[in-house]
XYZ file of C-alpha atoms in Angstrom:
723
model
C 0.000 0.000 0.000
C 1.385 3.370 -0.985
C 1.909 6.125 1.598
C -0.687 8.264 -0.186
C -3.318 5.636 0.632
C -2.717 6.320 4.374
C -2.408 10.092 4.094
C -6.135 10.797 4.389
C -6.356 8.654 7.538
C -3.252 10.353 9.013
C -4.710 13.825 8.476
C -8.053 12.768 9.961
C -6.363 11.491 13.126
C -4.300 14.689 13.331
C -7.405 16.869 12.969
C -9.213 14.786 15.617
C -6.119 14.875 17.900
C -6.324 11.089 18.310
C -2.702 10.571 19.301
C -2.906 6.896 20.304
C -4.456 5.856 17.005
C -1.995 8.066 15.126
C 0.900 6.472 17.002
C -0.353 3.002 16.085
C -0.831 3.938 12.417
C 2.668 5.438 12.147
C 4.152 2.255 13.652
C 2.189 0.157 11.178
C 3.328 2.219 8.192
C 6.987 2.232 9.218
C 6.977 -1.487 10.064
C 5.519 -2.230 6.644
C 8.713 -0.686 5.192
C 6.742 1.804 3.178
C 8.913 4.613 1.817
C 7.620 7.197 4.280
C 10.463 8.899 6.200
C 10.721 12.107 4.164
C 6.952 12.398 3.896
C 6.560 12.106 7.679
C 9.330 14.691 8.124
C 7.392 17.078 5.876
C 4.207 16.455 7.909
C 6.080 17.098 11.159
C 7.518 20.361 9.858
C 4.074 21.480 8.671
C 2.539 20.688 12.056
C 5.302 22.565 13.885
C 4.672 25.620 11.704
C 0.994 25.322 12.638
C 2.102 25.226 16.325
C 0.741 21.698 16.765
C 3.902 20.834 18.649
C 2.722 17.757 20.557
C 1.632 15.942 17.391
C 4.783 17.052 15.548
C 6.928 15.716 18.398
C 5.066 12.416 18.350
C 5.824 11.993 14.643
C 9.492 13.003 14.902
C 10.137 10.868 17.989
C 8.553 7.877 16.293
C 10.798 8.508 13.288
C 13.771 8.870 15.626
C 13.066 5.419 17.068
C 13.360 3.852 13.615
C 15.724 6.054 11.612
C 18.991 6.881 13.420
C 20.970 8.124 10.433
C 19.050 11.236 9.355
C 20.115 14.460 11.114
C 16.915 16.237 10.055
C 14.901 14.178 12.567
C 16.755 15.104 15.808
C 17.294 18.595 14.392
C 13.543 19.201 14.119
C 12.932 17.675 17.547
C 15.525 20.130 18.872
C 13.774 23.043 17.152
C 10.416 22.156 18.712
C 11.960 21.859 22.181
C 13.688 25.225 21.674
C 10.387 26.858 20.664
C 8.784 25.363 23.791
C 11.733 26.675 25.896
C 12.827 23.148 26.794
C 16.417 24.164 26.149
C 18.162 21.222 27.820
C 16.198 18.803 25.642
C 16.838 21.009 22.600
C 20.595 20.860 23.222
C 20.460 17.078 23.509
C 18.840 16.686 20.095
C 20.993 19.314 18.360
C 24.005 17.360 19.616
C 22.464 14.191 18.219
C 21.948 15.913 14.841
C 25.602 17.015 14.889
C 26.730 13.467 15.742
C 25.097 12.339 12.526
C 26.201 15.339 10.458
C 28.972 17.187 12.366
C 29.319 20.224 10.116
C 25.701 21.121 9.390
C 25.438 24.944 9.766
C 21.776 24.954 10.825
C 22.429 22.557 13.705
C 25.532 24.472 14.774
C 23.732 27.829 14.720
C 20.788 26.503 16.722
C 23.167 24.915 19.199
C 24.787 28.352 19.644
C 21.372 29.863 20.358
C 20.488 27.083 22.786
C 23.737 27.449 24.714
C 22.930 31.152 25.054
C 19.456 30.325 26.371
C 21.103 28.026 28.931
C 23.471 30.900 29.840
C 26.456 28.808 28.742
C 27.943 31.854 27.064
C 31.578 30.790 27.251
C 30.764 27.439 25.619
C 28.808 29.306 22.951
C 31.767 31.536 22.045
C 34.089 28.514 21.984
C 31.742 26.642 19.645
C 31.550 29.668 17.349
C 35.338 29.983 17.176
C 35.694 26.245 16.537
C 33.386 26.391 13.503
C 33.837 30.028 12.498
C 34.969 29.342 8.938
C 32.030 27.047 8.333
C 29.309 29.422 9.576
C 30.873 32.828 8.933
C 28.490 33.577 6.061
C 25.406 33.140 8.238
C 24.106 36.303 9.931
C 22.351 34.207 12.589
C 25.695 32.769 13.698
C 27.173 36.243 14.215
C 24.066 37.346 16.072
C 24.319 34.433 18.505
C 28.010 35.047 18.973
C 27.273 38.689 19.751
C 24.717 37.681 22.391
C 27.250 35.378 24.068
C 30.040 37.972 23.969
C 27.789 40.669 25.384
C 26.874 38.420 28.293
C 30.504 37.771 29.182
C 31.149 41.512 29.012
C 33.195 41.504 25.796
C 31.334 44.602 24.708
C 33.451 45.716 21.748
C 33.628 42.223 20.246
C 29.872 41.827 20.660
C 29.280 45.031 18.699
C 31.606 43.795 15.940
C 29.644 40.540 15.716
C 26.337 42.386 15.436
C 27.786 44.681 12.764
C 28.883 41.674 10.696
C 25.413 40.152 11.069
C 23.909 43.420 9.816
C 26.383 43.565 6.930
C 25.317 40.076 5.896
C 21.628 40.971 6.255
C 20.797 44.672 6.130
C 17.234 44.004 7.287
C 18.156 41.856 10.277
C 15.990 43.507 12.931
C 17.175 41.193 15.718
C 20.791 42.191 15.078
C 19.954 45.895 15.346
C 17.932 45.193 18.488
C 20.657 43.173 20.209
C 23.274 45.711 19.221
C 21.065 48.313 20.883
C 20.922 46.198 24.045
C 24.712 45.946 24.146
C 25.119 49.682 23.655
C 22.463 50.409 26.269
C 24.066 48.075 28.787
C 27.300 49.978 28.342
C 25.607 53.379 28.652
C 26.100 54.429 25.034
C 22.603 55.822 25.025
C 22.600 57.877 21.819
C 24.099 55.036 19.785
C 21.619 52.615 21.368
C 18.743 54.884 20.341
C 19.897 54.754 16.725
C 20.169 50.981 16.764
C 16.703 50.440 18.246
C 15.225 52.933 15.798
C 16.836 51.020 12.899
C 15.092 47.885 14.175
C 11.801 49.787 14.162
C 12.365 50.995 10.587
C 12.497 47.343 9.545
C 9.558 46.334 11.730
C 7.419 49.182 13.046
C 5.573 46.725 15.320
C 8.715 45.517 17.108
C 7.466 45.828 20.690
C 10.752 44.965 22.397
C 12.526 47.757 20.499
C 9.742 50.169 21.518
C 10.183 49.157 25.152
C 13.941 49.699 25.012
C 13.507 53.112 23.391
C 11.130 54.062 26.179
C 13.690 52.941 28.751
C 16.453 55.040 27.207
C 14.293 58.156 26.973
C 13.365 57.585 30.617
C 17.072 57.530 31.522
C 17.551 60.708 29.490
C 14.655 62.323 31.408
C 12.741 62.835 28.160
C 9.523 61.613 29.734
C 7.247 62.668 26.880
C 9.092 60.479 24.392
C 9.318 57.632 26.894
C 5.569 57.741 27.500
C 4.928 57.662 23.726
C 7.023 54.530 23.234
C 5.564 52.694 26.235
C 2.053 53.547 25.068
C 2.926 52.270 21.598
C 4.087 48.997 23.214
C 0.761 48.683 24.992
C -1.172 49.503 21.798
C 0.705 46.782 19.922
C 0.624 44.293 22.786
C -1.999 45.121 25.433
C -0.824 42.300 27.725
C 2.812 43.520 27.771
C 3.278 43.699 31.559
C 6.761 45.242 31.379
C 5.439 48.158 29.312
C 2.716 48.859 31.885
C 5.322 48.660 34.647
C 7.728 51.046 32.941
C 4.943 53.501 32.127
C 4.102 53.417 35.822
C 7.733 54.239 36.630
C 7.496 57.440 34.583
C 4.332 58.562 36.334
C 6.008 57.760 39.650
C 8.941 59.966 38.676
C 6.501 62.723 37.733
C 4.750 62.291 41.113
C 1.544 61.350 39.344
C 1.113 58.523 41.817
C -2.504 57.706 40.992
C -1.615 56.915 37.376
C 1.511 55.093 38.526
C -0.543 52.837 40.807
C -3.054 52.128 38.020
C -0.236 51.048 35.698
C 1.479 48.967 38.378
C -1.770 47.193 39.235
C -2.364 46.459 35.558
C 1.166 45.071 35.217
C 0.631 42.846 38.244
C -2.715 41.573 36.950
C -1.076 40.674 33.632
C 1.923 39.034 35.289
C 1.646 38.385 39.045
C 5.220 37.042 39.010
C 6.748 40.206 37.563
C 9.980 40.914 39.425
C 9.704 43.433 42.306
C 6.125 44.443 41.432
C 4.732 43.823 44.937
C 7.283 46.136 46.514
C 6.988 48.780 43.797
C 3.227 48.912 44.208
C 3.322 49.078 48.018
C 6.111 51.666 47.978
C 4.043 53.871 45.650
C 1.010 53.558 47.889
C 3.230 54.742 50.756
C 4.047 57.853 48.702
C 0.415 58.890 49.001
C -0.097 57.493 52.524
C -2.557 54.913 51.224
C -2.472 52.239 53.922
C -5.377 50.087 52.765
C -4.478 46.386 53.065
C -1.009 47.401 54.304
C -0.620 44.523 56.782
C -1.734 41.834 54.345
C 0.406 43.302 51.550
C 3.480 43.406 53.811
C 2.875 39.892 55.140
C 2.627 38.641 51.558
C 5.936 40.324 50.722
C 7.647 38.817 53.788
C 6.334 35.383 52.817
C 7.763 35.789 49.317
C 11.130 37.014 50.652
C 11.363 33.868 52.779
C 10.623 31.877 49.620
C 13.569 33.708 47.949
C 11.304 35.462 45.424
C 12.109 38.819 43.780
C 9.264 40.664 45.441
C 10.634 43.949 46.845
C 13.766 46.034 46.432
C 15.740 46.412 49.671
C 15.379 50.152 50.233
C 11.581 49.996 49.955
C 11.559 47.291 52.625
C 13.525 49.479 55.054
C 10.595 51.925 55.052
C 8.142 49.209 56.037
C 9.740 46.752 58.426
C 12.019 46.645 61.472
C 13.669 43.246 61.097
C 17.425 42.938 60.328
C 17.067 39.256 59.447
C 14.492 39.884 56.697
C 16.423 42.948 55.500
C 19.529 40.819 54.994
C 17.602 38.186 53.056
C 15.926 40.791 50.812
C 19.289 42.445 50.093
C 20.843 39.080 49.285
C 18.055 38.256 46.811
C 18.473 41.638 45.134
C 22.277 41.513 45.050
C 22.229 38.115 43.345
C 19.835 39.470 40.722
C 21.853 42.566 39.796
C 25.364 41.168 40.121
C 27.233 40.125 37.000
C 28.536 37.207 39.093
C 32.199 37.921 38.414
C 33.033 38.514 42.073
C 36.706 37.888 42.704
C 39.611 39.022 44.764
C 41.694 41.988 43.715
C 43.802 40.781 40.790
C 46.626 43.316 40.822
C 49.586 43.269 43.131
C 48.820 45.850 45.798
C 51.404 48.602 45.468
C 52.179 51.327 47.945
C 50.916 54.780 46.993
C 52.502 57.962 48.300
C 49.047 58.852 49.627
C 46.140 56.576 50.421
C 43.733 56.885 47.509
C 40.122 57.088 48.650
C 37.379 57.079 46.012
C 33.835 58.144 46.905
C 31.125 57.015 44.447
C 27.744 58.773 44.341
C 25.088 60.381 42.164
C 24.462 62.977 44.882
C 27.391 65.393 44.632
C 25.077 68.404 44.407
C 22.381 69.994 46.595
C 21.338 66.735 48.206
C 21.123 65.303 51.725
C 24.289 63.219 51.281
C 26.348 66.233 50.232
C 24.932 68.288 53.086
C 26.399 65.660 55.414
C 29.809 64.927 53.896
C 30.963 68.252 52.452
C 33.002 69.374 55.440
C 34.383 65.861 55.950
C 35.776 65.923 52.408
C 37.263 69.363 53.050
C 38.885 68.185 56.297
C 40.507 65.043 54.923
C 44.250 65.281 55.510
C 45.445 66.013 51.979
C 49.057 65.249 52.957
C 48.103 61.618 53.655
C 45.039 61.054 51.481
C 44.175 61.644 47.856
C 40.383 61.950 47.880
C 38.618 61.388 44.559
C 34.955 61.780 43.587
C 33.402 59.441 41.034
C 30.133 61.157 40.141
C 27.326 59.536 38.170
C 24.773 62.241 38.918
C 23.780 65.495 37.225
C 26.171 68.358 36.527
C 24.328 71.169 38.324
C 27.002 73.718 39.265
C 24.892 74.419 42.355
C 26.305 75.493 45.699
C 27.202 72.030 47.041
C 28.645 70.786 43.768
C 30.903 73.814 43.412
C 32.043 73.346 47.002
C 32.796 69.658 46.496
C 34.623 70.330 43.230
C 37.097 72.340 45.292
C 37.252 69.818 48.135
C 38.076 66.701 46.095
C 41.512 66.251 44.578
C 39.741 64.996 41.453
C 36.111 65.080 40.419
C 35.500 62.461 37.720
C 32.182 62.413 35.869
C 31.359 58.768 35.087
C 27.665 59.276 34.295
C 27.918 58.039 30.706
C 30.667 55.483 31.242
C 30.184 51.736 31.326
C 31.216 49.693 34.345
C 34.170 48.381 32.344
C 35.331 51.902 31.472
C 35.049 52.871 35.144
C 37.080 49.816 36.089
C 39.817 50.882 33.671
C 39.962 54.341 35.272
C 40.156 52.990 38.827
C 42.764 50.475 37.688
C 44.907 53.214 36.176
C 44.547 55.421 39.266
C 45.397 52.488 41.565
C 42.554 53.211 44.009
C 43.094 51.789 47.508
C 39.633 52.112 49.049
C 36.382 52.484 47.077
C 33.369 53.785 48.973
C 29.776 53.378 47.799
C 27.688 56.278 49.148
C 24.510 54.989 47.465
C 24.019 51.297 48.158
C 20.536 50.440 46.884
C 19.015 53.920 47.066
C 17.591 55.801 44.077
C 19.980 56.266 41.123
C 22.527 53.862 42.618
C 24.974 51.830 40.526
C 25.996 48.830 42.645
C 27.046 47.001 39.477
C 30.211 49.129 39.549
C 31.224 47.224 42.670
C 30.507 43.819 41.124
C 34.054 43.942 39.830
C 37.034 44.619 42.090
C 37.748 48.288 41.453
C 39.889 48.493 44.603
C 41.336 46.106 47.194
C 38.679 47.336 49.662
C 34.998 48.176 49.048
C 32.983 49.989 51.742
C 29.212 50.483 52.140
C 28.867 53.906 53.764
C 26.229 56.473 54.702
C 23.715 56.400 51.851
C 22.145 53.004 52.513
C 21.316 52.276 56.175
C 21.730 48.514 56.224
C 23.516 45.530 54.781
C 23.803 45.182 51.011
C 23.735 41.392 51.339
C 26.600 41.081 48.880
C 30.134 39.742 48.945
C 31.101 42.679 46.754
C 31.434 44.830 49.882
C 34.010 44.240 52.593
C 32.884 46.694 55.257
C 29.954 48.772 56.447
C 30.532 51.876 58.560
C 28.338 52.044 61.659
C 28.732 52.918 65.328
C 28.392 51.032 68.599
C 24.733 51.916 68.926
C 23.434 51.272 65.402
C 24.193 47.549 65.293
C 23.858 45.465 68.450
C 26.051 42.447 69.138
C 23.188 40.024 68.569
C 22.392 41.571 65.174
C 25.923 41.486 63.700
C 25.089 38.174 62.057
C 22.574 39.942 59.826
C 25.308 41.868 57.975
C 27.350 40.360 55.164
C 29.937 43.133 55.551
C 32.466 43.337 58.367
C 31.348 46.139 60.653
C 33.480 49.208 61.287
C 32.398 50.782 64.572
C 33.111 54.494 64.760
C 33.437 55.678 68.378
C 30.520 58.149 68.287
C 27.842 58.445 65.625
C 28.365 56.975 62.172
C 26.963 60.148 60.592
C 29.264 63.018 59.538
C 27.943 66.553 59.712
C 28.719 69.939 58.280
C 29.217 72.733 60.806
C 29.131 75.217 57.940
C 25.443 74.589 57.294
C 24.035 78.074 57.187
C 20.789 78.916 58.991
C 19.100 81.841 57.306
C 18.641 84.914 59.451
C 15.284 85.620 57.835
C 12.777 86.649 60.486
C 10.114 84.022 59.871
C 6.851 84.065 61.783
C 4.248 81.348 62.063
C 1.994 83.439 59.891
C 4.455 82.989 56.994
C 3.464 79.300 56.943
C -0.204 79.795 57.882
C 0.459 78.266 61.295
C -1.594 79.285 64.340
C 0.221 81.640 66.691
C -0.773 80.218 70.065
C -0.535 76.495 69.526
C 2.060 73.922 70.541
C 3.620 72.691 67.291
C 4.714 69.122 66.773
C 6.427 68.700 63.423
C 7.915 66.053 61.199
C 9.835 67.060 58.075
C 10.509 63.512 56.856
C 9.299 62.420 53.445
C 5.714 61.211 53.601
C 6.655 57.688 52.462
C 8.284 57.234 55.874
C 4.934 57.774 57.598
C 3.232 54.491 58.461
C -0.282 54.029 59.786
C 1.222 52.862 63.075
C 3.278 55.995 63.701
C 0.525 58.300 62.440
C -1.913 56.656 64.856
C 0.504 57.523 67.654
C 0.658 61.118 66.441
C -3.118 61.273 66.465
C -3.197 59.940 70.039
C -0.685 62.602 71.058
C -2.735 65.393 69.474
C -5.996 64.144 70.996
C -4.407 64.344 74.446
C -2.828 67.778 73.864
C -5.712 70.083 73.005
C -3.761 73.160 71.963
C -1.390 71.396 69.590
C -1.055 70.924 65.852
C 1.041 68.699 63.584
C 3.202 70.389 60.936
C 4.296 68.211 58.002
C 6.247 68.590 54.791
C 4.115 68.816 51.677
C 4.919 66.229 49.018
C 1.804 65.575 46.945
C -1.882 66.389 47.183
C -3.033 62.784 47.541
C -0.896 62.212 50.634
C -2.453 65.290 52.272
C -5.969 64.115 51.422
C -5.298 60.623 52.742
C -3.651 61.827 55.947
C -6.574 64.118 56.686
C -9.053 61.308 56.009
C -7.126 58.974 58.266
C -6.952 61.613 60.995
C -10.720 62.010 60.864
C -11.190 58.235 61.079
C -9.195 58.307 64.323
C -11.362 61.015 65.798
C -8.877 63.826 65.187
C -9.924 67.122 63.630
C -8.057 67.121 60.286
C -7.755 70.901 60.512
C -4.998 70.294 63.065
C -2.741 69.031 60.266
C -0.686 71.699 58.473
C 1.519 71.250 55.418
C 4.354 73.390 54.040
C 6.350 73.243 50.835
C 10.041 72.301 50.754
C 12.497 75.205 50.995
C 16.215 75.724 50.314
C 18.231 74.307 53.197
C 19.131 77.574 54.953
C 15.500 78.713 54.976
C 14.279 75.260 55.963
C 16.663 75.189 58.923
C 15.439 78.611 59.928
C 11.783 77.606 60.126
C 12.563 74.846 62.646
C 12.539 77.585 65.299
C 8.765 77.920 64.844
C 8.156 74.359 66.058
C 8.339 72.950 69.592
C 9.124 69.240 69.134
C 10.073 67.069 66.158
C 8.261 63.695 66.133
C 10.324 61.017 64.418
C 9.037 58.332 62.040
C 9.353 54.571 62.478
C 10.644 52.099 61.329
C 12.654 54.445 59.091
C 13.937 57.239 61.316
C 14.855 60.759 60.379
C 18.503 60.698 59.285
C 19.702 63.942 57.696
C 16.428 65.534 58.770
C 17.210 64.544 62.361
C 20.633 66.181 62.406
C 19.095 69.209 60.657
C 16.557 69.540 63.467
C 19.226 69.210 66.148
C 21.529 71.694 64.376
C 18.594 74.128 64.281
C 18.013 73.632 68.034
C 14.801 71.598 67.774
C 14.461 68.571 70.101
C 13.533 65.304 68.405
C 11.692 62.381 70.021
C 12.531 59.043 68.434
C 11.467 55.427 68.753
C 14.409 53.070 68.494
C 14.066 49.697 66.826
C 16.300 46.748 65.994
C 17.434 47.719 62.496
C 20.088 50.173 61.336
C 17.555 52.572 59.808
C 15.395 52.516 62.943
C 18.296 53.375 65.288
C 19.864 56.283 63.427
C 18.056 59.061 65.280
C 18.932 57.369 68.582
C 22.581 57.326 67.519
C 22.432 61.054 66.733
C 20.741 61.886 70.030
C 23.316 59.917 71.994
C 26.090 61.793 70.207
C 24.379 65.028 71.262
C 23.930 64.021 74.894
C 20.130 63.791 74.584
C 19.485 60.152 75.490
C 16.374 61.342 77.325
C 14.610 61.770 73.962
C 15.063 58.107 72.978
C 12.085 55.802 73.585
C 11.737 52.030 73.243
C 7.990 51.583 72.732
C 5.116 53.453 71.119
C 3.562 54.022 74.541
C 6.781 55.611 75.847
C 7.070 57.641 72.636
C 3.548 59.012 73.039
C 3.960 59.659 76.762
C 7.194 61.616 76.257
C 5.609 63.804 73.556
C 2.667 64.519 75.849
C 4.961 65.158 78.826
C 6.935 67.839 76.972
C 3.647 69.493 75.984
C 2.523 69.588 79.607
C 5.897 70.424 81.152
C 7.173 73.407 79.178
C 10.002 74.013 81.672
C 11.361 70.532 80.941
C 11.187 71.304 77.226
C 13.036 74.600 77.712
C 15.677 72.761 79.724
C 16.171 70.248 76.891
C 16.417 73.046 74.314
C 19.023 74.830 76.426
C 20.956 71.601 76.830
C 20.834 71.012 73.070
C 22.095 74.529 72.427
C 25.122 73.894 74.664
C 25.768 70.336 73.481
C 25.923 71.274 69.808
C 29.368 72.716 70.493
C 30.472 70.253 73.184
C 29.329 66.817 71.968
C 30.695 64.713 69.099
C 27.818 64.869 66.592
C 28.860 68.225 65.148
C 32.595 67.890 65.851
C 33.558 67.242 62.246
C 37.306 67.449 62.912
C 37.023 64.643 65.481
C 34.871 62.654 63.069
C 37.341 63.091 60.190
C 40.221 62.036 62.422
C 38.366 58.895 63.595
C 37.399 57.951 60.054
C 40.921 58.491 58.756
C 42.240 56.211 61.508
C 39.899 53.547 60.130
C 41.136 54.118 56.584
C 44.754 53.935 57.727
C 44.212 50.656 59.533
C 42.429 49.158 56.544
C 45.309 50.290 54.345
C 47.884 48.856 56.748
C 46.044 45.543 56.794
C 46.539 45.317 53.045
C 50.263 44.958 53.633
C 50.612 43.137 56.951
C 48.754 41.117 59.540
C 48.045 43.843 62.082
C 45.505 43.119 64.792
C 42.060 43.716 63.286
C 40.678 45.094 66.543
C 38.411 47.734 65.019
C 36.439 45.213 63.006
C 35.253 42.764 65.663
């Protein structure tokens, strides 16, 4: 019986999806030695093109059982497994195809792609080099080689591979797209834009290229263009969760939090497993003081952290939870996700410099809280013993703090548009001794710089109040109060304990002499004023409930807060009313330049701290301005900062250990004005006599740390400071 006599029956069984009967019929046909192999191969290929993969696999596997000498059979099985993302199985069958026909370009090229999918990038590049002459005329081979090279950080060679692929096929949209990814990864943003746009010229519906263009315009702060590209993505592919997420990020940046939340919720509905979406959504709700379902949302996040899921970025968690153990785990999850996994010891021989070379890395060398803290420290560094270098990846503003820091640093190197590899080359040439990350995992950070050994010693300092959960960092700078003995185990870094507070301060911070009155801020004249000038995302329902209790029990008092966005004000007033507090007792004021902001502190009576994320720079600002601050200390770094500052100012009496004590102390100072005056007088004296604002003492203590670290690079001195 000819094969054509069975073809009608085969197609009927395929259409009816009767796999058992089809399996039996195929066995019968093959056993009857009918000349059928090529015809079955054609049927299998047709079915695969029609995305009937299970039936196609059945046919090819049945052929594979009987015909072991035709490479097309395992090759097509490999293709189907690759399409179904079963990459280990795909590799197995591509290898089988190459056993039969070792130099078949199609099998070699698909093996390259499969190795890339399995993240075996080194093996992929080795396979390409081994068969380069054979496959050098195939654009797909060069594309796959480029992908592998890019992933092992051979940026220039990856670009060359993509360019050859494009030369071989001028309309190769995937080559333009992947070239754009390589350029983008290495911060060549303008060139990346051109490459992605070339991909769109070839295929105007290329959603991935649209998404990448939106991302670049977001980085360039061209939000209008970014919004256009993300909206185009969504128009082309309404279920594109990443596009909804990234559109939400723009609205978040623009402080249009309601639209941001809508986009984040849509992204989560489309893909509940989208990385970090739970934390992003909850963090944005905190921006508007929307605490609905807060406890259940946070418990869900904690559950996912324990399951090692990518649910929340570490800094967002610090605002929500006082638990060093969970903080460490969240940081570890995040660090593993962002690291390029090339962690190693310092490769160069450590050579003695005439001066110890200290490199500070930050995006905040301008009018920013970090610069307000460190400016005088940088100025006071002993320039005869230290060469102090700034690596800046933030904006060039030429504002007051940036101009001051430009003078203070020996060198000010703008690395904003440089790749991590280019930065490494600079630090290598300069022979940096100690590299200090002032950002950690805060906004606009670049921890990937520290994924490669840019100096013998890496330090996590000041910007991020907690462990980074990464072996990329050797030390964290703290003090004896911030991290208790029992909590040391929750830090992956060795802990440097400064003798007083970990926080540097600037005694040159100018307080405007403007004669402000309460009327200037629409504040009542004869009321006791509690204030909190922390960002509103630090305000939790728990701490706000305590504030409401305090106000209810102090009739002639008000609460003065910093204005951030209209929705947060509306929500805080609604919440106040729900607690039985007249919302008219809440007052909001706009941010001001630092000197004017410091000045207006004199209009308030007591600063009420937030929890679990304390006031940090805002706390030292209040103390510098002579305003007492009541804090609630917790277990975590970020929830003990204000306590550390108060101890270093001799005001331990303002530290509380429970919400009840916190509330009682605030009420006590309202009722006992003489006690409050006494504390203010003590603060006024202690500013000049206690360590917090003794920047010379601080600089000397920190330099002693740097010197010991440097000495330990060359000998086995007792490591007493780092116990």
